Short mmCIF file of C-alpha atoms in Angstrom, two decimals:
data_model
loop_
_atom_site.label_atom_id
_atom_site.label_comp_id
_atom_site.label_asym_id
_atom_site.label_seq_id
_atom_site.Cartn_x
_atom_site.Cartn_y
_atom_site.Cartn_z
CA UNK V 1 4.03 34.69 -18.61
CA UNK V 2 3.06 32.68 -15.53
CA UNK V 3 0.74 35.69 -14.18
CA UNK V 4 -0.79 35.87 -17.40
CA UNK V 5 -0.83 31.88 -17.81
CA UNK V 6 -2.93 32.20 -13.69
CA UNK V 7 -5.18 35.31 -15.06
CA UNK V 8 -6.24 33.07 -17.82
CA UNK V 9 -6.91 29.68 -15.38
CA UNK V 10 -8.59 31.65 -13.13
CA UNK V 11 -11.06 33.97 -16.11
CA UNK V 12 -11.91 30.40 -17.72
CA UNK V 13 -12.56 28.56 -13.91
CA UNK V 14 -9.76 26.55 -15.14
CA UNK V 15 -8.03 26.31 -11.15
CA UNK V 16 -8.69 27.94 -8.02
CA UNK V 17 -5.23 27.10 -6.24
CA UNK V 18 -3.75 30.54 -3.52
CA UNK V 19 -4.20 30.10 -0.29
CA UNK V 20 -7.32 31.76 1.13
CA UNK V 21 -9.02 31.71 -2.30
CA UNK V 22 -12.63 32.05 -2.40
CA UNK V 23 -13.36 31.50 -5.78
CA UNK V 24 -14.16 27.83 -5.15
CA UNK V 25 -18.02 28.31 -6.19
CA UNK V 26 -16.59 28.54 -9.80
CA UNK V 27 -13.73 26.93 -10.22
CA UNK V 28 -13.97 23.60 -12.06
CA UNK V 29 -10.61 22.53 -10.06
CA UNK V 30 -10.65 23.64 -6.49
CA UNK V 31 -7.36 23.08 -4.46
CA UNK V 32 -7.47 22.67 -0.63
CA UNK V 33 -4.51 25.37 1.37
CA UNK V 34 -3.46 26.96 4.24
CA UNK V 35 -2.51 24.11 6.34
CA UNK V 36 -5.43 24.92 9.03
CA UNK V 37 -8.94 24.23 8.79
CA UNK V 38 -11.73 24.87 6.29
CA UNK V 39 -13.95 26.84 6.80
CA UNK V 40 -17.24 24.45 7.50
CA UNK V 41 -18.76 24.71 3.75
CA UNK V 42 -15.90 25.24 0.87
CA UNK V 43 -18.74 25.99 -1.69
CA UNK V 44 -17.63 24.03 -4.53
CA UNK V 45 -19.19 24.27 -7.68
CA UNK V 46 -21.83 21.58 -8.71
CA UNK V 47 -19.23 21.81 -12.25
CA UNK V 48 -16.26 21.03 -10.49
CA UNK V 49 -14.20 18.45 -11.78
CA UNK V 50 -11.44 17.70 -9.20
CA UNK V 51 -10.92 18.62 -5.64
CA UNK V 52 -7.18 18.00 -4.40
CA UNK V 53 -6.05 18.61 -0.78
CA UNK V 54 -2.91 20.58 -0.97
CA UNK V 55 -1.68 20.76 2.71
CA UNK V 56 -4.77 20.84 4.20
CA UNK V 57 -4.47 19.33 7.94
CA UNK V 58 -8.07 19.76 8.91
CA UNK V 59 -11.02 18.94 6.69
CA UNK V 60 -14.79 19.95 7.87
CA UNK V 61 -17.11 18.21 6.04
CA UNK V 62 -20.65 18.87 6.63
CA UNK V 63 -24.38 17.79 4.76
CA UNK V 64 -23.18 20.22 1.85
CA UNK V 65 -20.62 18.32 0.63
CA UNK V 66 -22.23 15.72 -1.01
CA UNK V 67 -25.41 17.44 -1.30
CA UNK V 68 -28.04 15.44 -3.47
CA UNK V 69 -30.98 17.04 -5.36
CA UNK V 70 -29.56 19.95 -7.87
CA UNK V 71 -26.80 20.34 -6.58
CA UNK V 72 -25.10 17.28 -7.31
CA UNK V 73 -21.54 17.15 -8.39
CA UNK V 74 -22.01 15.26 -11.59
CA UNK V 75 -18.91 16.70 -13.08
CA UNK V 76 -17.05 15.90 -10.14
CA UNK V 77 -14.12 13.17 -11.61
CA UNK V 78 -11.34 13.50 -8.93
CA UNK V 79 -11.61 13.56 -5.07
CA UNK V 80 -8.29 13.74 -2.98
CA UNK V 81 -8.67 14.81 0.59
CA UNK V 82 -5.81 12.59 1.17
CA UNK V 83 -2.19 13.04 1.06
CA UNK V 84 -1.01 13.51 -2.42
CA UNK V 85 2.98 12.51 -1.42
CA UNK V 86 4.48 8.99 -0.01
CA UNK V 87 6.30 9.63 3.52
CA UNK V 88 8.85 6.95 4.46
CA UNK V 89 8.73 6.19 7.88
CA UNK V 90 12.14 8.05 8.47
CA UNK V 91 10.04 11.47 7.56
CA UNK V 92 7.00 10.05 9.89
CA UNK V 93 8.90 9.47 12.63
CA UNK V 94 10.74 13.17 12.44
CA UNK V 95 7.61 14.81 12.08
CA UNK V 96 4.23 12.52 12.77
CA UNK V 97 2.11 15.69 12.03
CA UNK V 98 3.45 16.55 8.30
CA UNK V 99 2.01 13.31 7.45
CA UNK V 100 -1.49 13.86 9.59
CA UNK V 101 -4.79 14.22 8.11
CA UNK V 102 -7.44 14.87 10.41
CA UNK V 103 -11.21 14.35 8.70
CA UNK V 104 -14.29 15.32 11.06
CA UNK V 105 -18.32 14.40 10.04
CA UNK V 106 -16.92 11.34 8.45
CA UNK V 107 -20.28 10.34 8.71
CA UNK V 108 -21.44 12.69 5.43
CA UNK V 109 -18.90 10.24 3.10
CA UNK V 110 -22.16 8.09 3.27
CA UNK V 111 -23.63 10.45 0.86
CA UNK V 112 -20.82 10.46 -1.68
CA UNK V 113 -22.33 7.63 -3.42
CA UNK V 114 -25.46 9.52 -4.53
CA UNK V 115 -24.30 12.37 -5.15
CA UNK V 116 -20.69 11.92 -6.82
CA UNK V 117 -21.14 9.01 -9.27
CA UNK V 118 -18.72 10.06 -11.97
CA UNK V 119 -15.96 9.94 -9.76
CA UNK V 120 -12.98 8.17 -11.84
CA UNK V 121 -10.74 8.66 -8.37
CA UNK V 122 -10.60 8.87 -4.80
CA UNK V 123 -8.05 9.07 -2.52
CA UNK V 124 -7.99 8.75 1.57
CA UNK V 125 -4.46 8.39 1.73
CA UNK V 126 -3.21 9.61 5.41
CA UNK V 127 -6.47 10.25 6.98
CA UNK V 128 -7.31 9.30 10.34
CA UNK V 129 -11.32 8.72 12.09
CA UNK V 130 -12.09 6.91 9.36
CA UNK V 131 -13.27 3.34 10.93
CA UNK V 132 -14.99 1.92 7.81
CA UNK V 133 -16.47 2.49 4.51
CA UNK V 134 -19.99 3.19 3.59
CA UNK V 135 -21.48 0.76 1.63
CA UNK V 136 -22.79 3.92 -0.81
CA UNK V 137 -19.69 3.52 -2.43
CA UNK V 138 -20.26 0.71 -4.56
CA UNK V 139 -22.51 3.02 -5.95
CA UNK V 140 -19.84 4.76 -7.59
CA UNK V 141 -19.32 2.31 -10.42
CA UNK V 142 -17.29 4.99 -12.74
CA UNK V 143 -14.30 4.58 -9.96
CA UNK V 144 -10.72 3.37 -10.97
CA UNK V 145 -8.38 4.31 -8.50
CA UNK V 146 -9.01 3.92 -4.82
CA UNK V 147 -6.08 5.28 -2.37
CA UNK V 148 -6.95 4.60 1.81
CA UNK V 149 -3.72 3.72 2.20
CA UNK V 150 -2.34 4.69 5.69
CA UNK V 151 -5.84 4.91 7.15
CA UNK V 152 -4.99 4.04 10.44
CA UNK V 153 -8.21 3.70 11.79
CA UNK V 154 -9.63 2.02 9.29
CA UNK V 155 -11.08 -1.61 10.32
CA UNK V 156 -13.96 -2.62 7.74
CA UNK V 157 -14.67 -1.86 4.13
CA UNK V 158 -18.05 -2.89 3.76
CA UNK V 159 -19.60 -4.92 0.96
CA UNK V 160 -20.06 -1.75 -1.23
CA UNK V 161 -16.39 -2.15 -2.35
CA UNK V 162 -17.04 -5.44 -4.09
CA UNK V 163 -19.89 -3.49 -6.61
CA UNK V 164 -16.71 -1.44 -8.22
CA UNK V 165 -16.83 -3.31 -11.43
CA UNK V 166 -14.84 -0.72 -13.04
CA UNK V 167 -11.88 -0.63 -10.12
CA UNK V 168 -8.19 -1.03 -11.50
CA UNK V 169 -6.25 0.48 -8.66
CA UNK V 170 -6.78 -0.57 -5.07
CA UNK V 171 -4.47 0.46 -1.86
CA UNK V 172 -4.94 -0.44 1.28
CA UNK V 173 -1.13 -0.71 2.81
CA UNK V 174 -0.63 0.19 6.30
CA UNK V 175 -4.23 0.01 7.52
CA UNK V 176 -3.12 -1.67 10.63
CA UNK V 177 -6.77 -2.14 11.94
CA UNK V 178 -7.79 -3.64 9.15
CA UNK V 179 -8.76 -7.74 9.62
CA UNK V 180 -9.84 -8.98 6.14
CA UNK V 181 -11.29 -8.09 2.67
CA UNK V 182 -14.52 -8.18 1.70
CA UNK V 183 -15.80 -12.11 -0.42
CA UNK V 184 -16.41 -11.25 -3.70
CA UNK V 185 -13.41 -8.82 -4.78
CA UNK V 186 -12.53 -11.83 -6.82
CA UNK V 187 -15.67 -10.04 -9.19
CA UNK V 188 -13.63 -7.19 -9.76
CA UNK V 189 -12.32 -8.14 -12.98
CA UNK V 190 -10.27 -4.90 -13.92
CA UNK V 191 -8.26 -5.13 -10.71
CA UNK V 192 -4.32 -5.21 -11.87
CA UNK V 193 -2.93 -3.71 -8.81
CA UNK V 194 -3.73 -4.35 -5.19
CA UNK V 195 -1.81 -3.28 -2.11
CA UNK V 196 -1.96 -4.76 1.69
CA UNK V 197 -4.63 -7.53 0.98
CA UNK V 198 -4.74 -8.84 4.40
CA UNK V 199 -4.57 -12.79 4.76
CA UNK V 200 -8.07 -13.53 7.12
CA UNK V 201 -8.50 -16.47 9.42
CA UNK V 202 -9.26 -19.57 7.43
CA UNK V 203 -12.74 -20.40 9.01
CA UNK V 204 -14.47 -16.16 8.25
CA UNK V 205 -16.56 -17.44 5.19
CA UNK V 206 -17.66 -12.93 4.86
CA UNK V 207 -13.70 -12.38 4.10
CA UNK V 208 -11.91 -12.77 0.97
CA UNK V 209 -9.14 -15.44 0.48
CA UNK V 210 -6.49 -15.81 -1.72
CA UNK V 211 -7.97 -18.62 -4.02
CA UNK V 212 -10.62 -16.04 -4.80
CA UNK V 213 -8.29 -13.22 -6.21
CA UNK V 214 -6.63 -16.09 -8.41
CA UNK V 215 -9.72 -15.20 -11.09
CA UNK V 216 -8.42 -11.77 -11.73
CA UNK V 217 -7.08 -11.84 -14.99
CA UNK V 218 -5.09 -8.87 -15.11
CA UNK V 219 -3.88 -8.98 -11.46
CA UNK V 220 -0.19 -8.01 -11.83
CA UNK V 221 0.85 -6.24 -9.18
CA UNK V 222 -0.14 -7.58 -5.58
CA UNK V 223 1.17 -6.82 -2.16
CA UNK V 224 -0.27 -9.49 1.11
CA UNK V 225 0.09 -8.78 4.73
CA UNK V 226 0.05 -11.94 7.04
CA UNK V 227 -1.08 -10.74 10.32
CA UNK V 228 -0.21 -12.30 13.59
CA UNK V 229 -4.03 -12.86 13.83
CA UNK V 230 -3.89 -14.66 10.71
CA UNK V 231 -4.87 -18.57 10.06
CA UNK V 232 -4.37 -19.58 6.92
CA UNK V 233 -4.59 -23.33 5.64
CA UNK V 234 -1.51 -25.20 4.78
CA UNK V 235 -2.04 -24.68 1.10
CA UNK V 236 -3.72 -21.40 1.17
CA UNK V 237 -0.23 -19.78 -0.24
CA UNK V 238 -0.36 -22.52 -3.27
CA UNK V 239 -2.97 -20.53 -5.02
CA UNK V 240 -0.06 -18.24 -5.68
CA UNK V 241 0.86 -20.54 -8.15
CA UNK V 242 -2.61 -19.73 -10.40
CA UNK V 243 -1.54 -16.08 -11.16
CA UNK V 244 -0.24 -16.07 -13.90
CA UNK V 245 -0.50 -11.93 -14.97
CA UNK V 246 1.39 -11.67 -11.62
CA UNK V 247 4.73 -9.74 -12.34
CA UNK V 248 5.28 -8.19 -9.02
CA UNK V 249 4.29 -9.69 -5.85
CA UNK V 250 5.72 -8.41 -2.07
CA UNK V 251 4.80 -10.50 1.13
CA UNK V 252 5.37 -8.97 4.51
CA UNK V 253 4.58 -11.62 7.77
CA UNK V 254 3.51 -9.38 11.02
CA UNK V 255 4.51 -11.47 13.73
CA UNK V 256 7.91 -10.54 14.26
CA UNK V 257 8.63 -7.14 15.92
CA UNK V 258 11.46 -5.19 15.13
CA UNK V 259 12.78 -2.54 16.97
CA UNK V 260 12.55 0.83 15.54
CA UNK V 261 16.45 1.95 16.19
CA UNK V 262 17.21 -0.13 13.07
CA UNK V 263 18.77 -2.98 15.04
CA UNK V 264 17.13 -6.28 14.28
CA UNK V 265 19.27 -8.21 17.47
CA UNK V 266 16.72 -6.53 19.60
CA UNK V 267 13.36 -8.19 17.55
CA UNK V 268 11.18 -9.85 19.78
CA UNK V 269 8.65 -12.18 18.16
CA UNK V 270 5.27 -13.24 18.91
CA UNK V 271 3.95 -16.30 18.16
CA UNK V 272 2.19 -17.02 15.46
CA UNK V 273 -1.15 -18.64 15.38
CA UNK V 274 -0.28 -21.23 12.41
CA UNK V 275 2.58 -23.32 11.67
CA UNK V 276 5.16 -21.40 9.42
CA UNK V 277 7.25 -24.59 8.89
CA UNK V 278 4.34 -26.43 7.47
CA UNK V 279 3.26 -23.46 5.21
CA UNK V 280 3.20 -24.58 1.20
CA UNK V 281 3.99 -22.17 -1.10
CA UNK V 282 3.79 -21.45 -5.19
CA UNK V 283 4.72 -18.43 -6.78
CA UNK V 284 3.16 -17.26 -9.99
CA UNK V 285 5.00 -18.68 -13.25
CA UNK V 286 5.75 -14.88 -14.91
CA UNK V 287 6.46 -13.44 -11.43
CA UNK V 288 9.55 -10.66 -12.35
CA UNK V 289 9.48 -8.64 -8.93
CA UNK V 290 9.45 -10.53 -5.26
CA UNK V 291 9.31 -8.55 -2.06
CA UNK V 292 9.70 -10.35 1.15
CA UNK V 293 9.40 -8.49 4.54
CA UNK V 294 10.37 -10.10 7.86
CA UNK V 295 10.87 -13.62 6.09
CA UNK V 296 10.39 -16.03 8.62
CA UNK V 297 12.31 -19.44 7.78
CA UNK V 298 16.27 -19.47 8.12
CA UNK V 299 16.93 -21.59 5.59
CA UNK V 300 15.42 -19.98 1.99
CA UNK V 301 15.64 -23.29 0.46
CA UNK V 302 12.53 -24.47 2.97
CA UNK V 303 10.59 -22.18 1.14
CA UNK V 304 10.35 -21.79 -2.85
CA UNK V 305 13.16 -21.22 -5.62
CA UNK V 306 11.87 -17.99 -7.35
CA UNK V 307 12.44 -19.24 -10.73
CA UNK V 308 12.53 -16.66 -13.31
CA UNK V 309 12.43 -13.76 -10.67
CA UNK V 310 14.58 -10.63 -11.44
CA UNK V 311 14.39 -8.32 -8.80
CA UNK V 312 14.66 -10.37 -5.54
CA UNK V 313 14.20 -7.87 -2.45
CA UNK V 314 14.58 -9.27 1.06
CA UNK V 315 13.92 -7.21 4.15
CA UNK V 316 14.03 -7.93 7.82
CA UNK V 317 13.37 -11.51 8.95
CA UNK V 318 14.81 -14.74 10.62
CA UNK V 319 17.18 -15.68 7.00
CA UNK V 320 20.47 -16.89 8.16
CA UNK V 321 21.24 -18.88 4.39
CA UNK V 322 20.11 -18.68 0.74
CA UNK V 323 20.62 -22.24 0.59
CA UNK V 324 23.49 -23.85 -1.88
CA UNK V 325 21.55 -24.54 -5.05
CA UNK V 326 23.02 -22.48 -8.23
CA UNK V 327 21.82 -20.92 -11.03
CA UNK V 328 19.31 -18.02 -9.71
CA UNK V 329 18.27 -16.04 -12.18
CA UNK V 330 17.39 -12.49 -10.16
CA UNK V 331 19.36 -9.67 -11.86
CA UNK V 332 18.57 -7.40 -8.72
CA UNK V 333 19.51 -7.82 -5.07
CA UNK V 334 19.03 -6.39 -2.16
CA UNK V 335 19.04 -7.66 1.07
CA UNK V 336 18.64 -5.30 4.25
CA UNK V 337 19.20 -6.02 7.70
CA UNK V 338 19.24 -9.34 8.46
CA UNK V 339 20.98 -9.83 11.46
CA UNK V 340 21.17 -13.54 11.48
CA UNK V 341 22.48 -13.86 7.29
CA UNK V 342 25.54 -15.45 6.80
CA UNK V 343 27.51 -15.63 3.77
CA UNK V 344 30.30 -14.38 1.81
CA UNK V 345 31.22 -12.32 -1.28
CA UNK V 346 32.24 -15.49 -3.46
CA UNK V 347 29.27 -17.45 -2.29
CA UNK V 348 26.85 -14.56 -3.72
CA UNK V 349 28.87 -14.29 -6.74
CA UNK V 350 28.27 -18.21 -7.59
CA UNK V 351 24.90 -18.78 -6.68
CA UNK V 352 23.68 -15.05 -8.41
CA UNK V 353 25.75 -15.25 -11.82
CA UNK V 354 23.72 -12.45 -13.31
CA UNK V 355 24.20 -9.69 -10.45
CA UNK V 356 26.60 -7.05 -11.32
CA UNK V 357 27.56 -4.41 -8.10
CA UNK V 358 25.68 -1.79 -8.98
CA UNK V 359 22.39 -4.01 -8.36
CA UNK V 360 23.69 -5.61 -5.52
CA UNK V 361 23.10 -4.30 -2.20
CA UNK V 362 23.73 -5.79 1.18
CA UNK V 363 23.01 -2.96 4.16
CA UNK V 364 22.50 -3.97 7.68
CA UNK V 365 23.80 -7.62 7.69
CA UNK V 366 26.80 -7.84 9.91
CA UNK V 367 27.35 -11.40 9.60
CA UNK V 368 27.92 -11.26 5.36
CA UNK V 369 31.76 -10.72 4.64
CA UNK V 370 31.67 -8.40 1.57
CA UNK V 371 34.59 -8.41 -1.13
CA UNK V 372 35.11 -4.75 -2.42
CA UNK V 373 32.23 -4.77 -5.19
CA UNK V 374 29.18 -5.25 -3.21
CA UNK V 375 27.41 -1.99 -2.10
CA UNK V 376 26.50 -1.82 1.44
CA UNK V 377 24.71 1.26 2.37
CA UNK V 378 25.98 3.60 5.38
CA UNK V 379 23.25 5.34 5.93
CA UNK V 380 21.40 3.65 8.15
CA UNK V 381 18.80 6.67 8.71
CA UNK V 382 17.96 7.25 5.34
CA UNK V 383 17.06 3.36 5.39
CA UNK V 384 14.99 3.34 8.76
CA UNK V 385 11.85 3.00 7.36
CA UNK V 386 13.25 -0.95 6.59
CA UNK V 387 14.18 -1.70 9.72
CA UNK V 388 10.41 -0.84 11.30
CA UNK V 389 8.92 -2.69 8.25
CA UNK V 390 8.10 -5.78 10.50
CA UNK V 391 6.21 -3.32 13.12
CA UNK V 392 4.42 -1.98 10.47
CA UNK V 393 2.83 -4.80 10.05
CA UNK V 394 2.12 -6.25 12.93
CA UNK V 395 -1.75 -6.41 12.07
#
């Protein structure tokens, strides 16, 4: 059945997907394998629909590509020369090349834009050389989903990014490089999930700040990086407070350092270049999710009660108490290595009613005194990829 299933695909252009296929010129979904290069000019059909980068570790891209003229792709919906799998850092670190991309004539992307205009997605994911966008690609005004997350050379999108009227789906987590986003994504009005926005210095009037993302509408997912070259105002964080189709939010601060054996005694922190004591903060009135890497107060209650928050994650950080105020609400908890957290089985218990041991986890805190129902995770490998989280962002 499956041979007759491929014969079929493969009569009706349907897939070209074995390894060393060259039936790319008329298949309408051409797959990317073999691990090693391409050869220089794939030949795609101008009726292909989707492209996807199987294990492809080196992509050639040349003039042909995105050819204009007759031979445009117009059919062309789905472009992934990017990874199509999530690595945890525990997988990266075992193997840095599984994870590696490597894109040359980056340079011919500019041509995407006129050539490619139906494209509904695009991912980047993994791919390195990649220093900035072209701003051709706001001329691709069909696109929903855009994936450069990981692009770790990636410092500037370009205004072109702002044009995508139509964008839903935005990722830009661990681009390390990058500084800022773009003014005027707040236009964006379809935008309901956006990863790694990267807080900019108060005073860059070109870069996007938070108050401007309050007008998206149906914003309900968002994930911010503050930098250790970021310099926020005072109230910046406040605007938090405006979002109100926010149900999942995750923060992670960048100036702390942890080190990447897993143990957080050994974090060494650089200074940041605003006062995180002064900080105000608001958090969105229908938040149900919050994510907080390398937390930097000790004392939780200097920061905000997350009223109404169910899922309360807590990762890396300075947090040494929760504070002594009852009656949170979160129905999940996890809290992972926190070297300086102290507290006790009861104490949880009273102040988190709702949490039952099977959502409770504490891993990595050897100052919390556990009573027999509260998980805490041994495997302290399978759970590296938290301990580097505050490296990771160290923008």
């Amino acid at each position: 059945m499956r041979d007759l299933l491929t014969s079929v695909a493969r009569r009706n252009a349907f897939l070209g997907l074995n390894a060393g296929d060259d039936d790319h010129a008329f298949a309408r979904r051409a797959c990317l394998r073999g691990g090693g290069k391409t050869q220089q000019h794939p030949g795609f059909s101008t009726a292909a629909r989707a492209i996807y980068n199987i294990d492809q570790k080196y992509v050639e891209l040349d003039e042909r590509w995105f050819a204009a003229g007759k031979k445009k792709k117009k059919d062309l919906r789905v472009l992934q020369l990017g990874q199509w799998r999530e690595f945890s850092a525990r997988e990266q670190i075992a193997d840095p090349m599984d994870s590696h991309i490597e894109v040359s004539g980056v340079e011919h992307l500019r041509d995407m834009g006129n050539c490619c205009k139906n494209l509904r997605y695009v991912s980047f994911r993994g791919i390195s050389r990649i220093e900035s966008l072209p701003d051709s690609i706001g001329k691709l005004r069909e696109l929903v989903v855009l994936d450069l997350r990981a692009c770790h050379n990636l410092e500037e999108l370009g205004q072109g990014i702002t044009k995508l009227d139509r964008l839903e789906y935005l990722d830009l987590s661990e681009c390390h490089l990058l500084v800022g986003v773009p003014r005027g994504l707040g236009q964006l009005t379809r935008l309901e999930i956006l990863k790694g926005f990267v807080v900019a210095n108060s005073n860059s009037r070109d870069l996007c700040h938070l108050n401007e993302l309050a007008k998206l509408e149906k914003l309900r997912k968002l994930g911010i990086v503050v930098g250790k070259m970021a310099v926020p105002t005072e109230d910046e964080f406040l605007k938090l407070g405006e979002f109100k189709a926010l149900e999942s939010l995750k923060i992670s601060w960048g100036f702390l350092n942890s080190a990447k054996n897993g143990n957080n005694n050994n974090a060494t922190e650089a200074t940041p270049r605003y006062s995180v004591a002064t900080m105000k903060y608001a958090l969105p009135p229908n938040l149900k999710k919050l994510d907080l890497h390398c937390f930097p107060l000790a004392d939780f209650a200097q920061w905000v009660r997350p009223t109404g928050v169910k899922k309360l994650y807590i990762r890396g950080g300075k947090l040494t108490t929760l504070g002594d105020e009852e009656g949170w609400e979160a129905e999940v908890l996890r809290l992972r290595f926190l070297s300086g957290f102290q507290c006790d089985h009861g104490t949880l218990r009273r102040l988190f009613r709702k949490l039952t041991p099977e959502n409770t986890e504490i891993h990595e805190c050897p100052n919390f005194r556990p009573g027999n129902d509260v998980e805490d995770s041994a495997d302290t490998q399978a759970e590296v990829e938290d301990a580097v989280v505050c490296n990771e962002v160290a923008v």
